[in-house]
Amino acid sequence: LNWHFLLLIPKSTAGKYKEAEEDYSKSLESDPKNSKTWNNRGLVRKELGKKQEVLQLFSISLPRLLA
């Protein structure tokens, strides 16, 4: 279980998207196979208006979520 990942969810829901984006990136450094982190980082980037990056992140997370 990636505790760092669990601590990020409140930042995302509180609208602290830039902070959450940075923290999700750090979390992926320690657990790059965590599909939920990839997915949530995509959702945060969507809120930041980074639509092209969202598609890239979801293309990484979806196959992992479905495996």
mmCIF file of C-alpha atoms in Angstrom:
data_model
loop_
_atom_site.group_PDB
_atom_site.id
_atom_site.type_symbol
_atom_site.label_atom_id
_atom_site.label_comp_id
_atom_site.label_asym_id
_atom_site.label_seq_id
_atom_site.Cartn_x
_atom_site.Cartn_y
_atom_site.Cartn_z
ATOM 1 C CA LEU A 1 0.000 0.000 0.000
ATOM 2 C CA ASN A 2 1.376 3.379 -0.991
ATOM 3 C CA TRP A 3 0.599 5.668 1.945
ATOM 4 C CA HIS A 4 1.923 8.666 0.064
ATOM 5 C CA PHE A 5 -0.789 8.061 -2.545
ATOM 6 C CA LEU A 6 -3.526 8.001 0.118
ATOM 7 C CA LEU A 7 -2.347 11.284 1.609
ATOM 8 C CA LEU A 8 -2.709 13.010 -1.775
ATOM 9 C CA ILE A 9 -6.431 12.502 -2.196
ATOM 10 C CA PRO A 10 -7.418 15.292 0.252
ATOM 11 C CA LYS A 11 -5.283 17.818 -1.663
ATOM 12 C CA SER A 12 -7.053 16.952 -4.886
ATOM 13 C CA THR A 13 -10.500 17.207 -3.357
ATOM 14 C CA ALA A 14 -9.603 20.499 -1.648
ATOM 15 C CA GLY A 15 -8.760 22.066 -5.003
ATOM 16 C CA LYS A 16 -5.011 22.207 -4.363
ATOM 17 C CA TYR A 17 -4.354 20.835 -7.827
ATOM 18 C CA LYS A 18 -0.854 22.196 -8.426
ATOM 19 C CA GLU A 19 0.356 20.798 -5.090
ATOM 20 C CA ALA A 20 -1.383 17.501 -5.742
ATOM 21 C CA GLU A 21 0.168 17.259 -9.224
ATOM 22 C CA GLU A 22 3.659 17.689 -7.770
ATOM 23 C CA ASP A 23 2.972 15.159 -5.035
ATOM 24 C CA TYR A 24 1.553 12.576 -7.447
ATOM 25 C CA SER A 25 4.738 12.934 -9.487
ATOM 26 C CA LYS A 26 6.824 12.269 -6.362
ATOM 27 C CA SER A 27 4.644 9.294 -5.485
ATOM 28 C CA LEU A 28 5.185 7.814 -8.953
ATOM 29 C CA GLU A 29 8.938 8.017 -8.430
ATOM 30 C CA SER A 30 8.617 5.561 -5.528
ATOM 31 C CA ASP A 31 5.856 3.437 -7.089
ATOM 32 C CA PRO A 32 5.766 3.866 -10.888
ATOM 33 C CA LYS A 33 3.418 0.909 -11.381
ATOM 34 C CA ASN A 34 0.602 2.366 -9.271
ATOM 35 C CA SER A 35 -2.192 2.754 -11.822
ATOM 36 C CA LYS A 36 -4.414 4.715 -9.430
ATOM 37 C CA THR A 37 -1.690 7.314 -8.980
ATOM 38 C CA TRP A 38 -1.304 7.638 -12.768
ATOM 39 C CA ASN A 39 -5.075 7.988 -13.079
ATOM 40 C CA ASN A 40 -5.406 10.574 -10.321
ATOM 41 C CA ARG A 41 -2.490 12.567 -11.690
ATOM 42 C CA GLY A 42 -4.417 12.653 -14.966
ATOM 43 C CA LEU A 43 -7.542 13.896 -13.202
ATOM 44 C CA VAL A 44 -5.553 16.639 -11.477
ATOM 45 C CA ARG A 45 -3.992 17.703 -14.765
ATOM 46 C CA LYS A 46 -7.475 17.830 -16.283
ATOM 47 C CA GLU A 47 -8.458 20.319 -13.586
ATOM 48 C CA LEU A 48 -5.339 22.339 -14.423
ATOM 49 C CA GLY A 49 -6.393 22.462 -18.085
ATOM 50 C CA LYS A 50 -3.560 20.256 -19.350
ATOM 51 C CA LYS A 51 -5.776 18.227 -21.674
ATOM 52 C CA GLN A 52 -3.056 16.809 -23.936
ATOM 53 C CA GLU A 53 -1.159 15.470 -20.931
ATOM 54 C CA VAL A 54 -4.352 13.923 -19.575
ATOM 55 C CA LEU A 55 -4.670 11.700 -22.634
ATOM 56 C CA GLN A 56 -1.074 10.552 -22.232
ATOM 57 C CA LEU A 57 -1.552 9.717 -18.554
ATOM 58 C CA PHE A 58 -4.792 7.842 -19.145
ATOM 59 C CA SER A 59 -3.124 5.819 -21.896
ATOM 60 C CA ILE A 60 -0.672 4.686 -19.206
ATOM 61 C CA SER A 61 -3.181 4.125 -16.410
ATOM 62 C CA LEU A 62 -6.055 2.418 -18.247
ATOM 63 C CA PRO A 63 -4.220 -0.739 -19.336
ATOM 64 C CA ARG A 64 -2.877 -1.096 -15.797
ATOM 65 C CA LEU A 65 -6.328 -0.616 -14.262
ATOM 66 C CA LEU A 66 -7.825 -3.233 -16.588
ATOM 67 C CA ALA A 67 -5.040 -5.813 -16.076
#
